[in-house]
Short mmCIF file of C-alpha atoms in Angstrom, two decimals:
data_model
loop_
_atom_site.label_atom_id
_atom_site.label_comp_id
_atom_site.label_asym_id
_atom_site.label_seq_id
_atom_site.Cartn_x
_atom_site.Cartn_y
_atom_site.Cartn_z
CA HIS J 16 10.44 -0.69 -34.61
CA PRO J 17 9.03 -3.46 -32.64
CA MET J 18 9.34 -7.18 -33.80
CA THR J 19 5.64 -8.09 -33.30
CA ALA J 20 2.60 -6.00 -32.62
CA PRO J 21 2.89 -4.41 -29.04
CA SER J 22 -0.03 -5.50 -26.40
CA ALA J 23 -2.06 -2.46 -24.98
CA ALA J 24 -3.20 -4.78 -22.21
CA GLU J 25 0.64 -6.02 -21.25
CA GLY J 26 1.89 -2.16 -21.70
CA GLY J 27 -1.40 -1.14 -19.10
CA LEU J 28 0.57 -3.59 -16.45
CA VAL J 29 3.72 -2.00 -16.91
CA PHE J 30 2.08 1.07 -16.53
CA LEU J 31 0.49 0.24 -13.30
CA GLU J 32 3.87 -1.18 -11.87
CA HIS J 33 5.75 1.64 -13.22
CA CYS J 34 3.62 4.88 -14.03
CA THR J 35 0.77 5.67 -11.88
CA ALA J 36 2.44 7.35 -9.02
CA CYS J 37 3.06 10.78 -11.51
CA HIS J 38 0.68 9.88 -14.46
CA GLY J 39 -2.16 8.64 -11.99
CA PRO J 40 -4.07 5.16 -12.23
CA THR J 41 -5.79 6.45 -15.67
CA GLY J 42 -3.35 8.36 -17.58
CA GLN J 43 -4.86 11.79 -16.67
CA GLY J 44 -1.85 13.23 -15.17
CA ASP J 45 -3.02 13.28 -11.48
CA GLY J 46 -0.98 10.64 -9.80
CA GLU J 47 -0.20 11.15 -5.89
CA MET J 48 3.46 12.69 -6.65
CA VAL J 49 2.14 15.57 -8.62
CA ALA J 50 2.33 17.61 -5.94
CA GLN J 51 5.89 17.14 -5.63
CA LEU J 52 6.46 17.81 -9.49
CA THR J 53 7.68 21.21 -10.80
CA THR J 54 6.27 20.30 -14.10
CA LEU J 55 3.12 18.52 -15.12
CA PRO J 56 2.57 15.67 -16.48
CA PRO J 57 0.38 15.05 -19.53
CA ASP J 58 -3.04 14.42 -19.98
CA PHE J 59 -2.78 10.97 -21.92
CA THR J 60 -6.75 11.04 -22.36
CA ASP J 61 -6.59 14.39 -24.19
CA PRO J 62 -6.68 12.84 -28.21
CA ALA J 63 -4.52 15.93 -28.85
CA PHE J 64 -1.52 14.43 -26.75
CA ALA J 65 -1.56 11.06 -28.87
CA ARG J 66 -2.05 12.91 -32.09
CA ALA J 67 1.12 14.65 -32.03
CA ARG J 68 3.59 12.13 -31.18
CA SER J 69 4.43 9.30 -33.28
CA PRO J 70 5.15 5.64 -31.61
CA ARG J 71 8.88 6.18 -31.89
CA ASP J 72 8.57 9.40 -29.91
CA LEU J 73 6.63 7.45 -27.04
CA PHE J 74 9.22 4.78 -26.91
CA THR J 75 12.28 7.07 -27.35
CA VAL J 76 11.09 9.43 -24.01
CA ILE J 77 10.00 5.99 -22.23
CA THR J 78 13.41 4.95 -22.96
CA ASP J 79 15.68 7.95 -22.09
CA GLY J 80 13.49 9.53 -19.88
CA ARG J 81 12.79 13.82 -19.99
CA ILE J 82 15.73 15.01 -17.78
CA ASP J 83 14.22 18.65 -17.88
CA ASN J 84 10.64 16.96 -17.02
CA LEU J 85 12.46 14.81 -13.80
CA MET J 86 10.81 11.66 -15.96
CA PRO J 87 13.49 8.79 -15.30
CA PRO J 88 14.72 6.63 -18.11
CA PHE J 89 13.32 3.05 -18.16
CA GLY J 90 15.69 1.60 -20.99
CA ASN J 91 17.78 -0.33 -18.36
CA SER J 92 14.50 -1.82 -16.48
CA LEU J 93 12.42 -2.33 -19.23
CA SER J 94 12.65 -4.73 -22.06
CA GLU J 95 12.04 -3.45 -25.68
CA ALA J 96 9.08 -5.11 -25.81
CA GLU J 97 7.96 -3.56 -22.75
CA ARG J 98 8.43 -0.22 -23.59
CA TRP J 99 6.60 -0.63 -27.13
CA SER J 100 3.92 -2.18 -25.57
CA LEU J 101 3.61 0.81 -22.91
CA ALA J 102 3.74 3.20 -25.76
CA ALA J 103 0.77 1.69 -27.65
CA PHE J 104 -1.12 1.71 -24.11
CA VAL J 105 -0.53 5.71 -23.97
CA TYR J 106 -2.59 5.44 -27.64
CA SER J 107 -5.50 3.57 -26.18
CA LEU J 108 -6.15 5.89 -23.08
CA SER J 109 -6.93 8.43 -25.79
CA ALA J 110 -9.00 6.06 -27.93
CA PRO J 111 -11.94 4.66 -25.79
CA PRO J 112 -13.97 2.04 -27.29
CA ALA J 113 -16.91 4.08 -28.57
CA GLN J 114 -14.30 6.12 -30.29
CA LEU J 115 -12.56 3.55 -31.85
CA ALA J 116 -15.89 1.60 -32.86
CA ALA J 117 -16.86 5.15 -34.54
CA GLY J 118 -13.70 5.45 -36.43
CA GLN J 119 -13.83 1.68 -37.64
CA ALA J 120 -17.07 2.61 -39.14
CA VAL J 121 -15.88 5.68 -41.08
CA TYR J 122 -12.76 3.53 -41.88
CA ALA J 123 -14.93 0.51 -43.61
CA ALA J 124 -17.23 3.14 -45.25
CA ASN J 125 -14.23 5.33 -46.64
CA CYS J 126 -11.20 3.41 -46.51
CA ALA J 127 -11.87 -0.60 -46.73
CA ALA J 128 -11.50 -0.41 -50.34
CA CYS J 129 -7.92 0.21 -50.77
CA HIS J 130 -6.52 -0.55 -47.76
CA GLY J 131 -8.79 -3.82 -46.63
CA ASP J 132 -11.03 -4.60 -43.82
CA ALA J 133 -7.71 -5.36 -41.78
CA GLY J 134 -5.74 -2.51 -42.53
CA GLN J 135 -3.44 -4.94 -44.98
CA GLY J 136 -3.42 -2.98 -48.01
CA ASP J 137 -5.19 -5.60 -49.82
CA GLY J 138 -8.66 -4.01 -50.54
CA PRO J 139 -10.57 -4.87 -53.84
CA GLN J 140 -9.44 -1.45 -55.18
CA ALA J 141 -5.78 -1.68 -54.19
CA SER J 142 -4.58 -3.33 -57.10
CA GLY J 143 -2.54 -1.04 -59.68
CA LEU J 144 -2.51 1.78 -57.23
CA ASP J 145 1.07 3.41 -57.01
CA PRO J 146 2.41 3.42 -54.56
CA ALA J 147 0.82 0.47 -53.19
CA PRO J 148 -1.32 0.47 -49.72
CA PRO J 149 0.82 0.05 -46.98
CA ASP J 150 0.37 -2.59 -44.59
CA PHE J 151 -1.12 -0.87 -41.11
CA THR J 152 -0.26 -4.66 -39.26
CA ASP J 153 3.48 -4.13 -39.92
CA PRO J 154 4.88 -2.99 -36.82
CA ALA J 155 7.18 -0.75 -38.89
CA ALA J 156 4.57 0.95 -40.83
CA LEU J 157 3.59 3.53 -38.57
CA ILE J 158 6.14 3.79 -36.16
CA ALA J 159 7.56 7.46 -37.64
CA LYS J 160 4.42 9.15 -38.30
CA THR J 161 2.51 11.10 -35.90
CA GLY J 162 -1.57 11.09 -36.28
CA GLN J 163 -1.33 14.93 -37.42
CA THR J 164 0.60 13.85 -40.57
CA TRP J 165 -2.07 11.31 -41.32
CA PHE J 166 -4.42 13.67 -40.76
CA THR J 167 -2.42 16.32 -43.35
CA LEU J 168 -2.65 13.29 -45.73
CA VAL J 169 -6.56 12.14 -45.52
CA SER J 170 -7.21 15.97 -45.52
CA GLY J 171 -6.56 16.35 -49.27
CA GLY J 172 -2.80 15.86 -48.65
CA ASP J 173 -3.09 14.02 -52.05
CA ALA J 174 -5.58 12.93 -54.90
CA LEU J 175 -5.75 9.28 -53.44
CA HIS J 176 -7.03 10.83 -50.44
CA PRO J 177 -10.10 13.79 -51.42
CA PHE J 178 -11.27 13.56 -47.54
CA ALA J 179 -11.42 17.19 -46.88
CA ALA J 180 -15.73 17.03 -46.88
CA LEU J 181 -15.60 14.36 -43.95
CA PRO J 182 -16.02 16.13 -40.55
CA GLU J 183 -12.97 16.59 -39.09
CA ALA J 184 -13.93 14.30 -35.90
CA ASP J 185 -14.86 11.34 -38.32
CA ARG J 186 -11.36 12.03 -39.97
CA TRP J 187 -9.35 11.39 -36.57
CA ALA J 188 -11.64 8.67 -35.39
CA ALA J 189 -10.79 6.71 -38.55
CA LEU J 190 -7.04 7.19 -37.97
CA ASP J 191 -7.43 6.44 -34.55
CA ALA J 192 -8.82 3.14 -35.85
CA VAL J 193 -5.73 2.86 -38.68
CA ARG J 194 -3.27 3.33 -35.33
CA ALA J 195 -5.46 0.45 -33.86
CA PHE J 196 -4.29 -2.06 -36.62
CA SER J 197 -0.22 -1.66 -35.35
CA TYR J 198 -0.67 -3.01 -32.02
CA ALA J 199 -2.95 -5.20 -29.81
CA TYR J 200 -6.06 -3.00 -28.76
CA ALA J 201 -6.93 -3.34 -25.33
CA ASP J 202 -10.00 -1.39 -23.66
CA PRO J 203 -7.84 1.22 -20.81
CA ALA J 204 -10.97 0.76 -18.41
CA ASP J 205 -10.01 -2.88 -18.36
CA LEU J 206 -7.36 -1.86 -15.69
CA GLN J 207 -9.87 -0.91 -13.34
CA ARG J 208 -12.71 -3.73 -13.67
CA GLU J 209 -12.19 -7.07 -11.26
CA ARG J 210 -12.72 -10.32 -13.00
CA PRO J 211 -12.54 -14.15 -11.88
CA GLY J 212 -9.33 -16.05 -12.01
CA SER J 213 -7.49 -18.83 -10.64
CA VAL J 214 -4.48 -19.17 -8.22
CA THR J 215 -2.53 -22.90 -8.20
CA GLY J 216 0.55 -23.75 -6.79
CA ARG J 217 2.60 -25.89 -4.88
CA ILE J 218 4.77 -26.12 -1.63
CA VAL J 219 8.00 -27.16 -2.39
CA ASN J 220 10.87 -28.28 0.48
CA GLU J 221 14.04 -26.60 -0.37
CA THR J 222 15.88 -28.22 2.06
CA GLY J 223 18.07 -31.25 0.41
CA GLY J 224 16.23 -34.27 1.53
CA GLY J 225 13.59 -32.34 2.91
CA LEU J 226 9.69 -33.64 3.02
CA ILE J 227 6.36 -32.03 1.82
CA PRO J 228 4.49 -31.28 4.87
CA PRO J 229 1.11 -33.62 5.04
CA GLY J 230 -2.23 -31.04 5.35
CA LEU J 231 -0.68 -27.67 5.41
CA THR J 232 -2.68 -24.71 5.51
CA VAL J 233 -1.78 -22.42 2.88
CA ASN J 234 -3.40 -18.63 2.98
CA LEU J 235 -3.82 -16.74 -0.39
CA HIS J 236 -3.26 -12.86 0.38
CA SER J 237 -4.37 -10.12 -1.88
CA PHE J 238 -2.69 -6.49 -2.11
CA GLU J 239 -3.14 -3.21 -3.67
CA GLY J 240 -0.05 -0.95 -3.17
CA GLN J 241 0.44 -2.00 0.62
CA THR J 242 -3.21 -2.31 1.76
CA LEU J 243 -4.51 -6.03 2.47
CA LEU J 244 -7.66 -6.68 0.77
CA GLY J 245 -8.50 -10.15 1.89
CA THR J 246 -7.36 -13.74 2.59
CA LEU J 247 -8.47 -16.99 1.64
CA THR J 248 -7.22 -20.33 3.19
CA THR J 249 -7.27 -23.73 1.69
CA THR J 250 -5.68 -27.32 2.82
CA ALA J 251 -2.98 -28.57 0.54
CA ALA J 252 -2.92 -31.92 -0.71
CA ALA J 253 -0.73 -34.74 0.17
CA ASP J 254 1.91 -33.56 -2.83
CA GLY J 255 1.76 -30.19 -1.69
CA ALA J 256 -0.66 -29.12 -4.36
CA PHE J 257 -3.06 -26.33 -3.58
CA ALA J 258 -5.64 -24.34 -5.67
CA PHE J 259 -7.98 -21.30 -5.07
CA PRO J 260 -10.32 -21.79 -7.91
CA ALA J 261 -12.35 -17.99 -7.43
CA VAL J 262 -10.19 -15.53 -7.01
CA LEU J 263 -11.05 -11.88 -8.05
CA TYR J 264 -8.27 -9.79 -9.42
CA ARG J 265 -7.49 -6.55 -11.47
CA PRO J 266 -4.76 -6.12 -13.45
CA GLY J 267 -1.63 -4.94 -11.29
CA ARG J 268 -3.28 -6.38 -7.87
CA GLN J 269 -0.65 -8.39 -6.11
CA PHE J 270 -1.15 -11.91 -4.22
CA ILE J 271 1.07 -13.67 -1.73
CA VAL J 272 0.77 -17.11 -0.46
CA THR J 273 1.62 -17.95 3.03
CA GLY J 274 1.89 -21.45 5.13
CA ASP J 275 3.07 -22.18 8.62
CA TYR J 276 5.69 -25.24 8.86
CA GLN J 277 7.20 -26.46 12.33
CA ASN J 278 6.20 -22.87 14.00
CA VAL J 279 7.88 -20.64 11.07
CA THR J 280 5.57 -18.62 8.50
CA TYR J 281 7.28 -18.59 4.79
CA GLY J 282 5.93 -16.72 2.42
CA SER J 283 6.11 -16.74 -1.51
CA GLU J 284 7.00 -14.52 -4.35
CA VAL J 285 4.83 -11.79 -5.48
CA GLY J 286 2.37 -13.04 -8.11
CA ARG J 287 0.44 -10.90 -10.48
CA PHE J 288 -2.18 -12.35 -13.10
CA ASN J 289 -0.96 -11.86 -16.59
CA ALA J 290 -2.82 -9.73 -19.35
CA HIS J 291 -4.72 -12.50 -20.49
CA GLY J 292 -5.93 -13.99 -17.36
CA ASP J 293 -4.36 -17.08 -17.22
CA PRO J 294 -4.08 -19.12 -13.88
CA LEU J 295 -1.65 -17.49 -11.87
CA ALA J 296 0.99 -20.33 -10.58
CA ILE J 297 2.67 -19.68 -7.32
CA THR J 298 5.26 -21.83 -5.08
CA LEU J 299 5.48 -21.71 -1.49
CA PRO J 300 8.78 -22.74 -0.31
CA VAL J 301 9.60 -24.36 2.98
CA TYR J 302 12.37 -25.37 4.77
CA GLU J 303 13.65 -27.59 7.82
CA GLN J 304 15.43 -26.11 10.64
CA THR J 305 18.94 -25.95 12.34
CA THR J 306 20.28 -24.20 15.29
CA ASP J 307 23.76 -23.84 13.44
CA THR J 308 24.62 -20.18 12.79
CA GLY J 309 27.20 -20.83 10.11
CA HIS J 310 25.45 -19.44 7.46
CA LEU J 311 23.80 -16.46 8.94
CA VAL J 312 25.55 -13.14 7.86
CA VAL J 313 24.63 -9.49 8.87
CA GLU J 314 23.97 -7.85 4.98
CA GLU J 315 23.24 -4.70 6.47
CA MET J 316 24.37 -2.98 9.68
CA HIS J 317 23.09 0.67 10.10
CA MET J 318 24.11 2.32 13.33
CA PHE J 319 22.18 6.23 14.50
CA LEU J 320 24.05 7.87 16.92
CA GLU J 321 22.39 11.15 18.53
CA PHE J 322 23.48 12.81 21.70
CA SER J 323 19.87 13.39 23.96
CA SER J 324 22.44 15.40 26.23
CA ALA J 325 25.90 16.85 25.87
CA THR J 326 26.71 13.73 28.38
CA GLU J 327 24.74 11.00 26.78
CA LEU J 328 24.55 9.30 23.81
CA THR J 329 21.81 7.45 22.19
CA VAL J 330 22.67 4.57 19.64
CA GLY J 331 20.17 3.00 17.53
CA GLN J 332 21.14 -0.19 15.74
CA LEU J 333 19.35 -2.23 12.93
CA PHE J 334 20.74 -5.62 11.83
CA VAL J 335 19.38 -7.15 8.25
CA LEU J 336 19.92 -10.39 8.53
CA GLY J 337 20.51 -12.98 5.34
CA ASN J 338 20.95 -16.75 5.60
CA THR J 339 23.27 -18.51 2.87
CA GLY J 340 22.02 -22.19 4.25
CA ASP J 341 19.01 -24.17 2.92
CA GLN J 342 17.49 -24.44 6.32
CA THR J 343 15.98 -22.19 8.45
CA TYR J 344 17.80 -20.84 11.48
CA ALA J 345 15.35 -21.25 14.13
CA ALA J 346 16.53 -20.05 17.62
CA THR J 347 16.48 -21.51 20.76
CA ARG J 348 17.71 -20.62 24.36
CA ASP J 349 20.56 -22.92 23.98
CA HIS J 350 21.29 -21.55 20.34
CA PRO J 351 20.00 -17.78 20.26
CA LEU J 352 21.22 -15.23 17.93
CA ARG J 353 23.54 -13.11 19.98
CA PHE J 354 24.39 -9.06 20.14
CA SER J 355 26.96 -7.68 22.10
CA LEU J 356 26.96 -4.47 23.19
CA PRO J 357 29.19 -1.84 24.00
CA ALA J 358 30.64 -1.43 27.69
CA GLY J 359 28.86 0.69 29.50
CA ALA J 360 25.51 0.29 27.59
CA THR J 361 22.18 0.94 29.53
CA SER J 362 18.43 1.24 28.81
CA LEU J 363 18.48 -1.81 25.96
CA ASP J 364 14.93 -1.61 24.24
CA VAL J 365 14.41 -4.11 21.35
CA GLN J 366 11.95 -2.80 18.95
CA ASN J 367 8.97 -5.40 18.74
CA ALA J 368 10.31 -7.86 21.56
CA VAL J 369 9.51 -8.52 24.86
CA VAL J 370 12.28 -9.40 27.22
CA ASP J 371 12.64 -13.30 28.77
CA GLN J 372 10.29 -14.08 25.93
CA ASP J 373 11.68 -12.70 22.49
CA TYR J 374 14.93 -12.02 23.71
CA PHE J 375 16.94 -12.10 27.21
CA LEU J 376 19.99 -10.13 28.46
CA SER J 377 23.43 -11.93 28.51
CA ALA J 378 26.60 -10.86 30.26
CA ASP J 379 27.76 -8.93 27.22
CA GLY J 380 24.89 -7.93 25.73
CA PHE J 381 21.72 -9.44 24.67
CA ALA J 382 20.40 -12.72 22.59
CA ALA J 383 17.32 -12.86 20.14
CA LEU J 384 14.96 -15.72 20.08
CA TRP J 385 14.77 -15.14 16.30
CA GLN J 386 14.10 -17.10 13.26
CA VAL J 387 16.12 -16.82 9.68
CA THR J 388 14.94 -18.36 7.04
CA PRO J 389 17.52 -18.98 3.92
CA GLY J 390 17.95 -16.06 1.30
CA SER J 391 18.94 -12.36 1.36
CA SER J 392 17.30 -9.52 3.90
CA GLN J 393 15.13 -12.43 5.49
CA SER J 394 14.77 -10.94 8.76
CA GLN J 395 15.59 -7.53 10.90
CA ILE J 396 16.62 -6.61 14.61
CA LEU J 397 16.31 -2.80 15.84
CA PHE J 398 17.35 -2.09 18.78
CA SER J 399 18.61 0.98 20.89
CA TYR J 400 20.62 1.54 24.11
CA ARG J 401 22.60 4.65 25.56
CA LEU J 402 26.21 5.22 26.67
CA PRO J 403 27.59 7.80 28.84
CA TYR J 404 29.53 10.42 26.92
CA THR J 405 32.53 12.97 28.40
CA GLY J 406 33.52 14.65 25.41
CA ARG J 407 35.01 11.69 24.25
CA LEU J 408 34.14 7.82 23.80
CA ALA J 409 36.17 4.46 22.37
CA PHE J 410 33.45 2.50 21.18
CA ASN J 411 33.98 -1.45 20.56
CA GLN J 412 31.45 -3.86 19.50
CA PRO J 413 32.04 -7.04 19.04
CA LEU J 414 30.39 -8.88 16.08
CA ALA J 415 29.14 -12.33 16.19
CA TYR J 416 28.20 -13.01 12.63
CA PRO J 417 30.19 -11.56 9.50
CA VAL J 418 29.07 -7.85 8.46
CA THR J 419 28.92 -6.95 4.61
CA THR J 420 28.41 -3.46 4.94
CA ALA J 421 28.00 -1.10 8.12
CA ASN J 422 26.45 2.29 7.86
CA LEU J 423 27.21 5.11 10.63
CA LEU J 424 25.04 8.28 11.09
CA LEU J 425 26.26 10.77 13.66
CA SER J 426 23.21 13.77 13.67
CA ASP J 427 25.87 15.96 15.82
CA PHE J 428 28.69 17.87 13.47
CA GLY J 429 30.57 19.01 16.52
CA VAL J 430 31.68 15.81 17.38
CA ARG J 431 34.43 13.88 15.36
CA LEU J 432 34.03 9.92 14.02
CA SER J 433 37.16 8.34 13.43
CA GLY J 434 37.77 4.43 13.20
CA PRO J 435 39.66 1.75 11.38
CA GLY J 436 38.19 0.67 7.87
CA LEU J 437 35.50 3.36 8.05
CA VAL J 438 35.47 5.64 4.85
CA ASP J 439 33.65 9.14 5.23
CA GLN J 440 30.88 9.72 2.64
CA GLY J 441 30.15 13.40 3.68
CA PRO J 442 27.37 14.81 4.81
CA GLN J 443 24.17 13.18 4.11
CA THR J 444 20.32 14.35 4.39
CA PHE J 445 17.63 12.32 5.03
CA GLN J 446 14.24 13.41 5.46
CA GLY J 447 15.12 17.02 6.07
CA GLN J 448 17.58 15.84 8.63
CA SER J 449 21.96 15.99 8.32
CA PHE J 450 24.23 13.27 9.41
CA GLN J 451 27.70 12.42 9.19
CA ASN J 452 28.01 9.26 7.65
CA PHE J 453 30.55 6.51 7.74
CA ILE J 454 30.54 3.25 5.74
CA GLY J 455 32.60 0.41 6.51
CA THR J 456 32.83 -3.24 4.66
CA GLY J 457 33.67 -6.56 5.16
CA LEU J 458 33.38 -7.04 8.61
CA PRO J 459 34.53 -10.46 9.92
CA ALA J 460 32.81 -12.60 12.77
CA GLY J 461 34.71 -12.18 15.87
CA HIS J 462 35.87 -8.91 14.56
CA ALA J 463 34.91 -5.72 16.50
CA LEU J 464 33.32 -2.56 15.20
CA ALA J 465 35.46 0.30 16.64
CA PHE J 466 35.92 4.04 16.27
CA ASN J 467 36.29 6.87 18.46
CA LEU J 468 34.36 10.13 19.22
CA GLU J 469 35.41 13.31 20.12
CA GLY J 470 34.28 16.80 20.80
CA ALA J 471 31.94 18.76 22.45
CA ALA J 472 28.08 17.50 21.94
CA GLY J 473 25.69 19.73 21.54
CA THR J 474 27.59 22.31 19.39
CA GLY J 475 26.20 21.01 15.97
CA ALA J 476 23.18 18.96 17.43
CA THR J 477 20.10 18.06 15.43
CA ALA J 478 16.76 16.19 16.35
CA PRO J 479 14.69 14.18 14.04
CA PRO J 480 12.36 16.57 12.05
CA GLY J 481 9.21 17.03 13.77
CA LEU J 482 10.53 16.12 17.69
CA SER J 483 11.30 18.42 20.44
CA ALA J 484 14.55 17.98 22.44
CA SER J 485 12.75 16.43 24.90
CA GLN J 486 11.10 13.97 22.87
CA SER J 487 14.09 12.87 20.86
CA ALA J 488 15.60 12.26 24.28
CA ASN J 489 12.61 9.93 25.07
CA LEU J 490 13.96 6.20 24.23
CA SER J 491 10.71 5.06 22.57
CA VAL J 492 10.08 7.99 20.60
CA GLY J 493 13.91 7.99 19.31
CA LEU J 494 13.63 4.57 18.25
CA GLY J 495 10.35 4.90 15.89
CA ALA J 496 12.50 8.10 14.12
CA LEU J 497 15.38 5.63 13.84
CA ALA J 498 13.39 3.09 12.35
CA LEU J 499 11.97 5.97 10.05
CA VAL J 500 15.31 7.32 8.95
CA LEU J 501 17.10 3.85 8.48
CA LEU J 502 13.95 1.74 7.15
CA GLY J 503 12.83 4.55 4.64
CA SER J 504 15.73 7.07 3.78
CA GLY J 505 18.72 4.83 4.70
CA PHE J 506 17.06 2.00 2.43
CA TYR J 507 18.03 4.21 -0.72
CA LEU J 508 21.30 4.65 0.62
CA TYR J 509 22.43 1.53 0.54
CA ARG J 510 20.75 0.84 -3.20
CA ARG J 511 22.42 3.67 -4.22
CA PRO J 512 25.86 4.15 -2.41
CA ALA J 513 27.06 6.57 -5.19
CA ARG J 514 24.24 9.32 -4.14
CA PRO J 515 26.44 12.27 -2.30
CA ALA J 516 25.37 15.31 -3.85
CA ARG J 517 28.91 16.01 -4.59
CA VAL J 518 29.50 13.22 -6.95
CA ALA J 519 25.74 13.12 -8.29
CA THR J 520 25.34 12.99 -12.12
CA ARG J 521 22.15 13.39 -14.14
CA ASP J 522 22.67 9.98 -15.05
CA SER J 523 22.82 8.51 -11.60
CA LEU J 524 19.96 10.74 -10.06
CA LEU J 525 17.65 9.34 -12.71
CA ASP J 526 18.45 6.07 -12.31
CA ALA J 527 17.69 6.70 -8.50
CA LEU J 528 14.72 7.95 -9.39
CA ALA J 529 13.93 4.79 -11.47
CA GLN J 530 14.88 2.46 -8.68
CA LEU J 531 12.66 4.10 -6.31
CA ASP J 532 9.96 4.29 -8.44
CA ASP J 533 10.17 0.92 -8.82
CA ALA J 534 10.40 0.00 -5.04
CA TYR J 535 7.64 1.92 -4.40
CA ALA J 536 5.58 0.30 -7.26
CA ALA J 537 6.23 -2.82 -5.78
CA GLY J 538 5.19 -2.05 -2.35
CA GLU J 539 8.71 -2.11 -0.72
CA VAL J 540 8.49 1.69 0.44
CA ALA J 541 6.08 3.79 2.64
CA ALA J 542 4.24 6.57 0.98
CA ALA J 543 5.56 9.22 3.26
CA ASP J 544 9.11 8.05 2.87
CA TYR J 545 8.88 7.66 -1.04
CA ALA J 546 7.52 10.92 -1.21
CA ALA J 547 10.69 12.74 0.71
CA GLU J 548 13.23 10.56 -0.70
CA ARG J 549 11.88 11.55 -4.34
CA ALA J 550 11.54 15.05 -3.53
CA GLU J 551 15.30 15.04 -2.40
CA LEU J 552 16.23 13.52 -5.45
CA LYS J 553 14.52 15.82 -7.83
CA ALA J 554 15.87 18.63 -6.05
CA ALA J 555 19.44 17.55 -6.60
CA LEU J 556 18.69 16.73 -10.42
CA GLN J 557 17.45 20.27 -10.31
CA LYS J 558 20.70 21.70 -9.26
CA VAL J 559 22.61 19.44 -11.66
CA TRP J 560 20.50 20.35 -14.38
CA LYS J 561 20.77 24.28 -13.94
CA ALA J 562 24.24 24.04 -13.55
CA LYS J 563 24.57 21.84 -16.84
CA LYS J 564 22.93 24.69 -18.50
CA ALA J 565 24.78 27.36 -16.98
#
């Protein structure tokens, strides 16, 4: 049982972050992912749902999930208190304020004499009763009782509760009021209401010995999902303090603070108001700059290999960069980010970049005028090029920076890929397209990514879904498809490296679903990518589930 009374308001915040995609913003089972589900979610606003389940029942489902209904478990991603509060919020959805007020009136007229005005079992007629009235405010008192159990009792189930003559609606309403004694009730409609709040914060220079920049302009951006709602601007004080005293928010709305320092834009962590509407405090970190690349690391290197014809290979590469130091790497023409290309590469295209402005060509590839702030996954660069293919190719690309993980996707199953340190992951399917998948790890700076391709191209070629052969040969379209595959589904390959269908288990797939839902709720994944990946995970889970039953 919960150690303290669960909070429906806190549970509502958890619900907004983790549950609305399937259960809908008001709990009616009408989330945007319902079309992808084989079993429809329940309508939490239907009183019959809550009355048939005890708090422990709800807590158990939240904790362990429902494999048969494709609901992931939250026992590892939510604290125990959050799960109890989420169960309390589910109860509140079927007991709006009017229902609760009606039940409180029935309770006061028929129950308070024994159970007390606050449900603590201390009413004026409680003395001498055997058994003594329970304390409904004790979190353990009602934890295993369903509403139906209590309804049977108050409907003449024993001599102490002769209320069968009361209208059925009154008895149910009174029991909703009794249930509300065991948790901190909040009107579920409050989740949809805007209210005023304040945001305060401070600029902190995270570089050792760095100073607070004077008079920095600070921007406060508000988001719901991935939609920018608006931006407020102010000027920080000499000590870096800033404040936005009049901010409209509602539970679940996200806020980010940004500011430009030395021509670099810095951003805060995502902030949300708590259930009580306390002032939201946000810290904006800034850093001094360096041209030393010694702290740079390629955390993820995604590589997409597709044959636009039997004699030409299009290569797309995405480098996700991190910075382990305490200074922002700010490239200059004398100290740029360097990327080598294999011999014979042509038709270089760097996404969202202009040659001789954002990058320039070099003898062995190109150099980018990028910035990488301290931290993990702080910057990325996506580019593509073409290589001639004659039935075999020795690929060799020197790496200027250490690479933690390299992920290679080959779209042609008629071509064989082999190379030192590359592990074959077997076929993978992302957004309807199948790939050969290889992974390499721990490639040091100065090392070359090397592998051999051999075989006739075109015998097993596939093109990204929705693209014709001629379109996929077009470099700009191919680059967009690469971004969709790698930044969408490829992201999940790396978050869940043990996801090949041949080794998938119910637990691993449910865990993947939970992580995917968390990422989508946090605004890290576009809706289209979320829908495609969730559908694939569910299909895999259904296969495993059916095989287990058989």
